[in-house]
mmCIF file of C-alpha atoms and ligand atoms in Angstrom:
data_model
loop_
_atom_site.group_PDB
_atom_site.id
_atom_site.type_symbol
_atom_site.label_atom_id
_atom_site.label_comp_id
_atom_site.label_asym_id
_atom_site.label_seq_id
_atom_site.Cartn_x
_atom_site.Cartn_y
_atom_site.Cartn_z
ATOM 1 C CA UNK A 27 55.373 30.312 5.351
ATOM 2 C CA UNK A 28 52.154 28.199 5.617
ATOM 3 C CA UNK A 29 48.635 29.394 7.131
ATOM 4 C CA UNK A 30 48.907 27.198 9.967
ATOM 5 C CA UNK A 31 52.466 28.385 11.208
ATOM 6 C CA UNK A 32 51.587 31.975 10.373
ATOM 7 C CA UNK A 33 48.393 31.804 12.319
ATOM 8 C CA UNK A 34 50.375 30.097 15.540
ATOM 9 C CA UNK A 35 52.935 33.040 15.190
ATOM 10 C CA UNK A 36 50.261 35.827 14.993
ATOM 11 C CA UNK A 37 48.107 34.376 17.869
ATOM 12 C CA UNK A 38 50.943 33.377 20.303
ATOM 13 C CA UNK A 39 53.488 35.985 19.559
ATOM 14 C CA UNK A 40 55.821 33.459 21.180
ATOM 15 C CA UNK A 41 59.325 34.681 22.354
ATOM 16 C CA UNK A 42 61.983 34.552 19.807
ATOM 17 C CA UNK A 43 64.037 32.742 18.673
ATOM 18 C CA UNK A 44 61.919 30.035 18.313
ATOM 19 C CA UNK A 45 61.116 27.250 15.634
ATOM 20 C CA UNK A 46 57.827 26.001 14.818
ATOM 21 C CA UNK A 47 57.078 22.709 12.926
ATOM 22 C CA UNK A 48 54.112 21.770 11.069
ATOM 23 C CA UNK A 49 53.653 18.247 11.485
ATOM 24 C CA UNK A 50 51.073 17.931 8.741
ATOM 25 C CA UNK A 51 53.997 18.780 6.311
ATOM 26 C CA UNK A 52 55.890 15.758 7.688
ATOM 27 C CA UNK A 53 53.281 13.617 7.259
ATOM 28 C CA UNK A 54 52.572 14.737 3.767
ATOM 29 C CA UNK A 55 56.174 14.459 2.879
ATOM 30 C CA UNK A 56 56.180 10.971 4.349
ATOM 31 C CA UNK A 57 53.452 9.991 2.297
ATOM 32 C CA UNK A 58 54.794 11.594 -0.943
ATOM 33 C CA UNK A 59 58.060 9.683 -0.722
ATOM 34 C CA UNK A 60 56.027 6.142 -0.024
ATOM 35 C CA UNK A 61 54.118 7.186 -3.213
ATOM 36 C CA UNK A 62 57.080 7.884 -5.461
ATOM 37 C CA UNK A 63 59.127 5.204 -4.135
ATOM 38 C CA UNK A 64 57.155 2.246 -2.765
ATOM 39 C CA UNK A 65 59.810 -0.319 -3.412
ATOM 40 C CA UNK A 66 61.651 1.496 -0.645
ATOM 41 C CA UNK A 67 61.296 0.774 3.073
ATOM 42 C CA UNK A 68 61.655 4.381 4.866
ATOM 43 C CA UNK A 69 64.125 4.394 7.795
ATOM 44 C CA UNK A 70 64.005 8.266 9.009
ATOM 45 C CA UNK A 71 67.130 9.449 10.013
ATOM 46 C CA UNK A 72 66.308 10.439 13.431
ATOM 47 C CA UNK A 73 69.081 12.923 14.046
ATOM 48 C CA UNK A 74 67.499 15.448 11.260
ATOM 49 C CA UNK A 75 64.866 16.087 13.918
ATOM 50 C CA UNK A 76 64.535 13.742 17.240
ATOM 51 C CA UNK A 77 61.545 15.590 18.577
ATOM 52 C CA UNK A 78 59.091 13.056 20.259
ATOM 53 C CA UNK A 79 56.489 14.735 18.346
ATOM 54 C CA UNK A 80 57.899 13.858 15.009
ATOM 55 C CA UNK A 81 59.046 10.555 16.013
ATOM 56 C CA UNK A 82 55.654 9.634 17.455
ATOM 57 C CA UNK A 83 53.908 10.643 14.298
ATOM 58 C CA UNK A 84 56.392 8.670 12.170
ATOM 59 C CA UNK A 85 55.949 5.586 14.261
ATOM 60 C CA UNK A 86 52.244 6.042 13.676
ATOM 61 C CA UNK A 87 52.547 6.508 9.859
ATOM 62 C CA UNK A 88 54.554 3.096 9.910
ATOM 63 C CA UNK A 89 58.236 4.318 9.311
ATOM 64 C CA UNK A 90 61.239 2.604 10.265
ATOM 65 C CA UNK A 91 64.112 4.377 11.990
ATOM 66 C CA UNK A 92 67.860 4.900 11.550
ATOM 67 C CA UNK A 93 69.375 5.439 14.773
ATOM 68 C CA UNK A 94 72.978 6.486 15.754
ATOM 69 C CA UNK A 95 73.422 6.010 19.365
ATOM 70 C CA UNK A 96 71.704 4.703 22.239
ATOM 71 C CA UNK A 97 69.647 7.654 23.399
ATOM 72 C CA UNK A 98 68.179 7.633 19.701
ATOM 73 C CA UNK A 99 67.197 3.875 19.862
ATOM 74 C CA UNK A 100 65.863 4.332 23.387
ATOM 75 C CA UNK A 101 63.843 7.257 22.207
ATOM 76 C CA UNK A 102 62.354 5.378 19.123
ATOM 77 C CA UNK A 103 61.581 2.285 21.233
ATOM 78 C CA UNK A 104 60.083 4.372 24.223
ATOM 79 C CA UNK A 105 57.630 6.100 21.559
ATOM 80 C CA UNK A 106 56.348 2.606 20.380
ATOM 81 C CA UNK A 107 58.509 1.478 17.587
ATOM 82 C CA UNK A 108 59.613 -2.495 17.706
ATOM 83 C CA UNK A 109 63.207 -2.906 17.486
ATOM 84 C CA UNK A 110 63.000 -4.810 14.053
ATOM 85 C CA UNK A 111 62.040 -1.260 12.818
ATOM 86 C CA UNK A 112 65.535 0.017 13.718
ATOM 87 C CA UNK A 113 68.740 0.194 12.099
ATOM 88 C CA UNK A 114 71.859 1.026 14.225
ATOM 89 C CA UNK A 115 73.384 2.871 11.195
ATOM 90 C CA UNK A 116 76.155 4.499 12.618
ATOM 91 C CA UNK A 117 79.550 3.108 11.416
ATOM 92 C CA UNK A 118 81.326 4.352 14.666
ATOM 93 C CA UNK A 119 79.879 2.657 17.903
ATOM 94 C CA UNK A 120 81.081 1.195 20.911
ATOM 95 C CA UNK A 121 80.776 -2.497 21.720
ATOM 96 C CA UNK A 122 78.937 -2.177 24.665
ATOM 97 C CA UNK A 123 76.442 0.069 22.762
ATOM 98 C CA UNK A 124 75.923 -2.486 20.101
ATOM 99 C CA UNK A 125 75.429 -5.103 22.722
ATOM 100 C CA UNK A 126 72.686 -2.672 24.540
ATOM 101 C CA UNK A 127 71.046 -2.584 21.141
ATOM 102 C CA UNK A 128 71.289 -6.584 20.449
ATOM 103 C CA UNK A 129 69.740 -7.201 23.978
ATOM 104 C CA UNK A 130 66.639 -4.869 23.356
ATOM 105 C CA UNK A 131 66.112 -6.733 19.825
ATOM 106 C CA UNK A 132 67.678 -4.320 17.115
ATOM 107 C CA UNK A 133 69.323 -7.191 14.550
ATOM 108 C CA UNK A 134 70.319 -4.462 11.707
ATOM 109 C CA UNK A 135 73.725 -2.705 11.962
ATOM 110 C CA UNK A 136 75.970 -0.519 9.630
ATOM 111 C CA UNK A 137 80.007 -0.804 9.346
ATOM 112 C CA UNK A 138 82.674 0.264 7.308
ATOM 113 C CA UNK A 139 85.738 -1.434 8.768
ATOM 114 C CA UNK A 140 87.075 -4.518 9.992
ATOM 115 C CA UNK A 141 87.497 -3.330 13.798
ATOM 116 C CA UNK A 142 83.793 -2.268 13.724
ATOM 117 C CA UNK A 143 82.829 -6.011 12.193
ATOM 118 C CA UNK A 144 84.933 -7.864 15.070
ATOM 119 C CA UNK A 145 82.774 -5.652 17.588
ATOM 120 C CA UNK A 146 79.574 -6.543 15.907
ATOM 121 C CA UNK A 147 80.567 -10.269 15.796
ATOM 122 C CA UNK A 148 81.382 -10.270 19.477
ATOM 123 C CA UNK A 149 78.116 -8.086 20.501
ATOM 124 C CA UNK A 150 75.589 -9.197 18.075
ATOM 125 C CA UNK A 151 76.179 -12.651 16.553
ATOM 126 C CA UNK A 152 74.252 -13.523 13.723
ATOM 127 C CA UNK A 153 72.679 -9.900 13.229
ATOM 128 C CA UNK A 154 72.267 -8.539 9.589
ATOM 129 C CA UNK A 155 75.091 -6.160 8.739
ATOM 130 C CA UNK A 156 75.616 -3.961 5.781
ATOM 131 C CA UNK A 157 78.888 -2.093 4.559
ATOM 132 C CA UNK A 158 78.698 1.423 3.715
ATOM 133 C CA UNK A 159 80.911 2.125 0.808
ATOM 134 C CA UNK A 160 82.667 5.711 0.162
ATOM 135 C CA UNK A 161 81.125 8.186 -1.978
ATOM 136 C CA UNK A 162 82.649 11.518 -3.133
ATOM 137 C CA UNK A 163 79.513 13.425 -2.579
ATOM 138 C CA UNK A 164 80.059 15.801 -5.270
ATOM 139 C CA UNK A 165 77.326 18.224 -5.894
ATOM 140 C CA UNK A 166 75.906 17.903 -2.004
ATOM 141 C CA UNK A 167 75.709 21.153 -0.089
ATOM 142 C CA UNK A 168 76.217 19.299 2.856
ATOM 143 C CA UNK A 169 78.897 16.396 2.359
ATOM 144 C CA UNK A 170 79.003 13.312 4.399
ATOM 145 C CA UNK A 171 82.289 12.135 2.643
ATOM 146 C CA UNK A 172 85.860 10.864 3.611
ATOM 147 C CA UNK A 173 84.479 10.221 7.114
ATOM 148 C CA UNK A 174 82.237 7.377 6.299
ATOM 149 C CA UNK A 175 82.390 4.385 4.012
ATOM 150 C CA UNK A 176 85.332 1.961 2.707
ATOM 151 C CA UNK A 177 86.143 1.404 -1.006
ATOM 152 C CA UNK A 178 84.889 -1.425 -2.835
ATOM 153 C CA UNK A 179 87.785 -3.863 -2.548
ATOM 154 C CA UNK A 180 87.672 -3.645 1.226
ATOM 155 C CA UNK A 181 83.808 -3.824 1.352
ATOM 156 C CA UNK A 182 84.141 -7.036 -0.501
ATOM 157 C CA UNK A 183 86.637 -8.734 1.703
ATOM 158 C CA UNK A 184 84.697 -7.454 4.744
ATOM 159 C CA UNK A 185 81.563 -8.805 3.580
ATOM 160 C CA UNK A 186 82.961 -12.182 3.259
ATOM 161 C CA UNK A 187 84.708 -11.854 6.325
ATOM 162 C CA UNK A 188 81.235 -11.138 7.935
ATOM 163 C CA UNK A 189 80.176 -14.433 7.272
ATOM 164 C CA UNK A 190 82.968 -15.879 8.482
ATOM 165 C CA UNK A 191 82.558 -14.390 11.630
ATOM 166 C CA UNK A 192 78.956 -15.554 12.114
ATOM 167 C CA UNK A 193 77.208 -12.519 10.757
ATOM 168 C CA UNK A 194 74.784 -12.027 7.955
ATOM 169 C CA UNK A 195 76.186 -10.440 5.199
ATOM 170 C CA UNK A 196 72.774 -8.557 4.382
ATOM 171 C CA UNK A 197 73.799 -5.598 2.139
ATOM 172 C CA UNK A 198 75.314 -2.475 1.260
ATOM 173 C CA UNK A 199 74.684 1.154 1.984
ATOM 174 C CA UNK A 200 75.889 4.777 0.731
ATOM 175 C CA UNK A 201 74.988 8.252 1.311
ATOM 176 C CA UNK A 202 75.333 10.601 -1.834
ATOM 177 C CA UNK A 203 75.546 13.488 0.434
ATOM 178 C CA UNK A 204 72.966 15.364 2.314
ATOM 179 C CA UNK A 205 71.030 18.114 0.398
ATOM 180 C CA UNK A 206 72.407 16.464 -3.007
ATOM 181 C CA UNK A 207 71.231 18.507 -5.979
ATOM 182 C CA UNK A 208 73.056 16.276 -8.692
ATOM 183 C CA UNK A 209 70.311 13.478 -9.446
ATOM 184 C CA UNK A 210 73.174 11.409 -11.645
ATOM 185 C CA UNK A 211 75.036 11.036 -7.997
ATOM 186 C CA UNK A 212 72.580 7.920 -7.491
ATOM 187 C CA UNK A 213 73.537 6.250 -10.775
ATOM 188 C CA UNK A 214 77.324 6.068 -9.756
ATOM 189 C CA UNK A 215 76.501 4.811 -6.076
ATOM 190 C CA UNK A 216 74.132 2.276 -7.394
ATOM 191 C CA UNK A 217 76.380 1.402 -10.064
ATOM 192 C CA UNK A 218 79.216 0.595 -7.392
ATOM 193 C CA UNK A 219 76.637 -1.174 -5.489
ATOM 194 C CA UNK A 220 76.000 -3.423 -8.206
ATOM 195 C CA UNK A 221 79.516 -4.327 -8.642
ATOM 196 C CA UNK A 222 79.863 -5.203 -5.219
ATOM 197 C CA UNK A 223 76.612 -7.446 -5.627
ATOM 198 C CA UNK A 224 78.478 -9.409 -8.507
ATOM 199 C CA UNK A 225 81.484 -9.685 -6.597
ATOM 200 C CA UNK A 226 80.162 -11.180 -3.647
ATOM 201 C CA UNK A 227 77.797 -13.462 -5.675
ATOM 202 C CA UNK A 228 80.949 -14.901 -7.194
ATOM 203 C CA UNK A 229 82.354 -15.699 -3.459
ATOM 204 C CA UNK A 230 78.984 -17.503 -2.813
ATOM 205 C CA UNK A 231 77.130 -14.616 -1.033
ATOM 206 C CA UNK A 232 73.936 -13.265 -1.997
ATOM 207 C CA UNK A 233 73.515 -9.818 -0.625
ATOM 208 C CA UNK A 234 69.840 -9.056 -0.273
ATOM 209 C CA UNK A 235 69.431 -4.941 0.290
ATOM 210 C CA UNK A 236 70.928 -1.928 -0.855
ATOM 211 C CA UNK A 237 70.479 1.145 1.513
ATOM 212 C CA UNK A 238 70.476 4.368 -0.768
ATOM 213 C CA UNK A 239 71.157 6.515 2.219
ATOM 214 C CA UNK A 240 69.475 10.166 2.451
ATOM 215 C CA UNK A 241 70.346 13.074 0.318
ATOM 216 C CA UNK A 242 67.029 14.216 -0.934
ATOM 217 C CA UNK A 243 66.771 17.971 -0.459
ATOM 218 C CA UNK A 244 64.670 20.642 1.401
ATOM 219 C CA UNK A 245 63.710 24.084 -0.407
ATOM 220 C CA UNK A 246 66.365 26.326 0.533
ATOM 221 C CA UNK A 247 67.547 29.468 -1.471
ATOM 222 C CA UNK A 248 68.007 27.530 -4.798
ATOM 223 C CA UNK A 249 65.352 25.800 -6.486
ATOM 224 C CA UNK A 250 65.531 21.966 -6.218
ATOM 225 C CA UNK A 251 63.917 18.897 -8.463
ATOM 226 C CA UNK A 252 60.653 17.578 -6.821
ATOM 227 C CA UNK A 253 60.694 14.238 -4.750
ATOM 228 C CA UNK A 254 59.193 12.297 -7.834
ATOM 229 C CA UNK A 255 62.256 13.307 -9.815
ATOM 230 C CA UNK A 256 64.487 11.951 -7.250
ATOM 231 C CA UNK A 257 62.399 8.899 -6.813
ATOM 232 C CA UNK A 258 62.733 8.525 -10.754
ATOM 233 C CA UNK A 259 66.565 8.998 -10.679
ATOM 234 C CA UNK A 260 66.806 6.303 -7.913
ATOM 235 C CA UNK A 261 64.768 3.553 -9.612
ATOM 236 C CA UNK A 262 66.407 4.207 -13.112
ATOM 237 C CA UNK A 263 69.538 3.474 -11.452
ATOM 238 C CA UNK A 264 68.509 0.265 -9.946
ATOM 239 C CA UNK A 265 66.848 -1.079 -12.933
ATOM 240 C CA UNK A 266 69.618 -0.224 -14.917
ATOM 241 C CA UNK A 267 72.054 -1.736 -12.805
ATOM 242 C CA UNK A 268 70.086 -4.880 -11.346
ATOM 243 C CA UNK A 269 67.908 -5.395 -14.204
ATOM 244 C CA UNK A 270 64.686 -7.154 -13.049
ATOM 245 C CA UNK A 271 66.497 -8.884 -10.136
ATOM 246 C CA UNK A 272 65.828 -5.883 -7.820
ATOM 247 C CA UNK A 273 67.337 -6.250 -4.128
ATOM 248 C CA UNK A 274 65.246 -4.791 -1.375
ATOM 249 C CA UNK A 275 65.395 -1.080 -0.892
ATOM 250 C CA UNK A 276 66.184 1.189 2.062
ATOM 251 C CA UNK A 277 66.008 4.836 2.168
ATOM 252 C CA UNK A 278 67.019 6.847 5.014
ATOM 253 C CA UNK A 279 65.597 10.495 4.307
ATOM 254 C CA UNK A 280 66.345 13.045 7.116
ATOM 255 C CA UNK A 281 66.431 16.830 5.612
ATOM 256 C CA UNK A 282 63.742 16.027 3.019
ATOM 257 C CA UNK A 283 61.095 14.550 5.738
ATOM 258 C CA UNK A 284 61.440 17.438 8.007
ATOM 259 C CA UNK A 285 63.509 20.537 6.759
ATOM 260 C CA UNK A 286 60.468 22.495 5.055
ATOM 261 C CA UNK A 287 58.176 21.733 7.969
ATOM 262 C CA UNK A 288 59.870 24.574 10.095
ATOM 263 C CA UNK A 289 59.766 28.089 10.276
ATOM 264 C CA UNK A 290 62.167 29.714 12.642
ATOM 265 C CA UNK A 291 61.198 33.279 14.064
ATOM 266 C CA UNK A 292 63.701 35.528 15.028
ATOM 267 C CA UNK A 293 64.129 39.233 16.126
ATOM 268 C CA UNK A 294 66.340 41.881 14.697
ATOM 269 C CA UNK A 295 68.589 43.029 17.581
ATOM 270 C CA UNK A 296 71.073 45.331 15.673
ATOM 271 C CA UNK A 297 71.355 46.778 12.317
ATOM 272 C CA UNK A 298 74.976 48.656 12.125
ATOM 273 C CA UNK A 299 77.602 49.713 9.510
ATOM 274 C CA UNK A 300 81.307 49.585 9.983
ATOM 275 C CA UNK A 301 82.254 52.626 8.727
ATOM 276 C CA UNK A 302 80.390 55.870 6.802
ATOM 277 C CA UNK A 303 81.394 54.756 3.633
ATOM 278 C CA UNK A 304 79.954 51.029 3.860
ATOM 279 C CA UNK A 305 76.963 50.462 2.119
ATOM 280 C CA UNK A 306 76.854 47.016 3.804
ATOM 281 C CA UNK A 307 74.674 46.551 6.645
ATOM 282 C CA UNK A 308 75.293 44.104 9.529
ATOM 283 C CA UNK A 309 72.319 42.584 10.548
ATOM 284 C CA UNK A 310 72.361 41.039 13.784
ATOM 285 C CA UNK A 311 69.683 38.305 14.702
ATOM 286 C CA UNK A 312 68.779 36.866 17.968
ATOM 287 C CA UNK A 313 69.831 33.336 16.848
ATOM 288 C CA UNK A 314 73.041 32.341 14.957
ATOM 289 C CA UNK A 315 75.327 29.505 14.574
ATOM 290 C CA UNK A 316 75.085 28.512 18.385
ATOM 291 C CA UNK A 317 71.673 28.902 18.276
ATOM 292 C CA UNK A 318 70.752 26.173 16.075
ATOM 293 C CA UNK A 319 72.015 27.298 12.694
ATOM 294 C CA UNK A 320 74.994 25.456 12.666
ATOM 295 C CA UNK A 321 74.288 24.126 9.317
ATOM 296 C CA UNK A 322 75.355 27.915 8.033
ATOM 297 C CA UNK A 323 79.089 26.506 8.436
ATOM 298 C CA UNK A 324 80.986 27.817 5.358
ATOM 299 C CA UNK A 325 77.464 29.041 4.310
ATOM 300 C CA UNK A 326 76.676 25.666 3.132
ATOM 301 C CA UNK A 327 73.012 25.682 3.812
ATOM 302 C CA UNK A 328 71.554 28.966 2.617
ATOM 303 C CA UNK A 329 68.149 29.423 3.990
ATOM 304 C CA UNK A 330 65.289 31.399 2.582
ATOM 305 C CA UNK A 331 64.519 34.523 4.718
ATOM 306 C CA UNK A 332 61.142 36.149 4.796
ATOM 307 C CA UNK A 333 60.531 39.913 6.206
ATOM 308 C CA UNK A 334 57.190 41.697 6.446
ATOM 309 C CA UNK A 335 58.669 44.053 3.746
ATOM 310 C CA UNK A 336 57.803 42.290 0.598
ATOM 311 C CA UNK A 337 57.831 45.635 -1.501
ATOM 312 C CA UNK A 338 60.485 48.115 -1.337
ATOM 313 C CA UNK A 339 64.138 48.328 -2.145
ATOM 314 C CA UNK A 340 66.841 45.910 -0.808
ATOM 315 C CA UNK A 341 70.405 46.288 -0.278
ATOM 316 C CA UNK A 342 73.574 44.199 0.532
ATOM 317 C CA UNK A 343 73.829 42.583 4.228
ATOM 318 C CA UNK A 344 75.970 40.448 6.454
ATOM 319 C CA UNK A 345 73.764 38.490 8.633
ATOM 320 C CA UNK A 346 74.939 37.434 12.157
ATOM 321 C CA UNK A 347 74.032 36.042 15.428
ATOM 322 C CA UNK A 348 74.358 37.836 18.904
ATOM 323 C CA UNK A 349 76.709 35.945 20.795
ATOM 324 C CA UNK A 350 80.501 37.216 21.376
ATOM 325 C CA UNK A 351 82.088 35.115 18.914
ATOM 326 C CA UNK A 352 83.216 36.163 15.428
ATOM 327 C CA UNK A 353 82.708 32.712 14.023
ATOM 328 C CA UNK A 354 78.966 33.597 14.795
ATOM 329 C CA UNK A 355 78.419 34.975 11.160
ATOM 330 C CA UNK A 356 75.633 33.274 9.192
ATOM 331 C CA UNK A 357 76.195 34.800 5.731
ATOM 332 C CA UNK A 358 78.973 37.201 4.452
ATOM 333 C CA UNK A 359 79.727 35.940 1.130
ATOM 334 C CA UNK A 360 76.822 34.567 -0.165
ATOM 335 C CA UNK A 361 75.069 37.460 -1.597
ATOM 336 C CA UNK A 362 71.946 37.948 0.761
ATOM 337 C CA UNK A 363 70.189 41.250 0.546
ATOM 338 C CA UNK A 364 67.656 42.491 2.765
ATOM 339 C CA UNK A 365 64.989 45.398 2.508
ATOM 340 C CA UNK A 366 66.252 48.876 3.267
ATOM 341 C CA UNK A 367 63.045 49.584 5.473
ATOM 342 C CA UNK A 368 64.287 46.708 8.056
ATOM 343 C CA UNK A 369 64.551 47.983 11.734
ATOM 344 C CA UNK A 370 65.649 46.668 14.843
ATOM 345 C CA UNK A 371 62.953 44.847 16.819
ATOM 346 C CA UNK A 372 61.379 43.623 13.567
ATOM 347 C CA UNK A 373 60.715 39.693 13.619
ATOM 348 C CA UNK A 374 61.888 37.830 10.391
ATOM 349 C CA UNK A 375 61.474 34.281 9.648
ATOM 350 C CA UNK A 376 64.141 31.778 8.472
ATOM 351 C CA UNK A 377 62.227 29.156 6.437
ATOM 352 C CA UNK A 378 62.600 25.419 5.969
ATOM 353 C CA UNK A 379 64.668 25.044 9.346
ATOM 354 C CA UNK A 380 62.797 22.005 10.654
ATOM 355 C CA UNK A 381 65.984 19.810 10.004
ATOM 356 C CA UNK A 382 69.402 19.829 11.953
ATOM 357 C CA UNK A 383 68.446 22.786 13.894
ATOM 358 C CA UNK A 384 67.192 22.200 17.574
ATOM 359 C CA UNK A 385 69.888 19.656 18.464
ATOM 360 C CA UNK A 386 72.625 21.500 16.855
ATOM 361 C CA UNK A 387 71.837 24.601 19.233
ATOM 362 C CA UNK A 388 74.356 25.146 22.299
ATOM 363 C CA UNK A 389 73.186 24.368 26.087
ATOM 364 C CA UNK A 390 73.895 27.992 26.967
ATOM 365 C CA UNK A 391 76.845 29.642 24.929
ATOM 366 C CA UNK A 392 76.704 33.205 26.562
ATOM 367 C CA UNK A 393 73.738 32.426 28.470
ATOM 368 C CA UNK A 394 71.711 32.253 25.188
ATOM 369 C CA UNK A 395 68.922 29.503 25.867
ATOM 370 C CA UNK A 396 68.874 26.424 23.373
ATOM 371 C CA UNK A 397 66.323 26.874 20.463
ATOM 372 C CA UNK A 398 62.858 26.458 21.750
ATOM 373 C CA UNK A 399 60.684 24.467 19.456
ATOM 374 C CA UNK A 400 56.903 24.098 18.863
ATOM 375 C CA UNK A 401 55.201 21.236 17.083
ATOM 376 C CA UNK A 402 51.738 21.790 15.888
HETATM 377 C C1 PLP B 9 72.415 12.048 8.567
HETATM 378 C C2 PLP B 9 72.059 10.699 7.864
HETATM 379 C C3 PLP B 9 70.971 10.533 6.999
HETATM 380 C C4 PLP B 9 69.988 11.696 6.423
HETATM 381 O O1 PLP B 9 70.583 12.400 5.337
HETATM 382 P P1 PLP B 9 69.615 13.394 5.066
HETATM 383 O O2 PLP B 9 70.623 13.862 3.726
HETATM 384 O O3 PLP B 9 69.217 14.102 6.065
HETATM 385 O O4 PLP B 9 68.312 13.032 4.482
HETATM 386 C C5 PLP B 9 70.739 9.145 6.320
HETATM 387 N N1 PLP B 9 71.530 8.149 6.726
HETATM 388 C C6 PLP B 9 72.597 8.354 7.343
HETATM 389 C C7 PLP B 9 73.476 7.014 7.829
HETATM 390 C C8 PLP B 9 72.802 9.652 7.853
HETATM 391 O O5 PLP B 9 74.147 9.672 8.876
#
């Protein structure tokens, strides 16, 4: 936990649960990404954290935006980004929402199906479109597979059809899966993309852009490679498959820009055991799956947890949220241990919670308020 956030928590003693986001960390992550991957234009994936403070900061730093819905586009436009800095990157859009975005000047759209292509042709004539290809997302802690993308054969036909329909077949996108820890995945994805470029070339269409999606990590329980290693893997894949005829590149980071900027402080509500013989303590927090920690689903994302007891023995725990739903267990199988000194009323911190938390929190399940966040 950094100085600035510690000081804020110590001085303000905010009510828990609360998320504190250090905007300087986001700015630093943005600059590092630009530094190590200068050839890629950054389109921040707004869904990761759509707070006005975060979006404003990134507008000021020159970022572009990957938006998924009318409200996200409206938000970004309202905070001063021009429409040419927005990609409507969701492959599942209502035609009237496409029309709404097009009227406001958005000209870059994703698709992965024929029906979506027809909507785009109707509602966004002449717009630049890119086709998302299917990935297996092996090695990702939070896969984005199956639901998105189409195979190469279909992608080829659809990109040709895009031109017939009066659209501008602009490029190809993929997402190797969020919190992707296997650096070789980008080589597989870029290899497929390059095959598609060749196939389209033979059909007389010159694609111009590769959208390498998100997937760069935040720092959870396991160590991850630094951003420069990811950037090297991406550039190595690009040059090995495209040689010196590199197309334009787009990257859509979400988690890697904002994840490590946030610390969630929570209070211990209860510590108990289920029987006299049991050595596993149940630790109930005032935040859980319905309070913003939805990515603990299937114990996929394993956050680091900090307590005030740096020394002293630890023992096994199950960690759960405060609601009356038995699905509201954060970690049971992941092997978490916590200090034996831990007591009811202690405040503890869940680290790297700046991405995919605030907007995942429910509107008031069991009467618990949505997660409060401070942007400092
Ligand atoms: C969610 C999403 C991203 C961001 O992914 P991260 O792994 O958080 O960086 C990027 N692109 C698209 C299309 C997405 O849906």
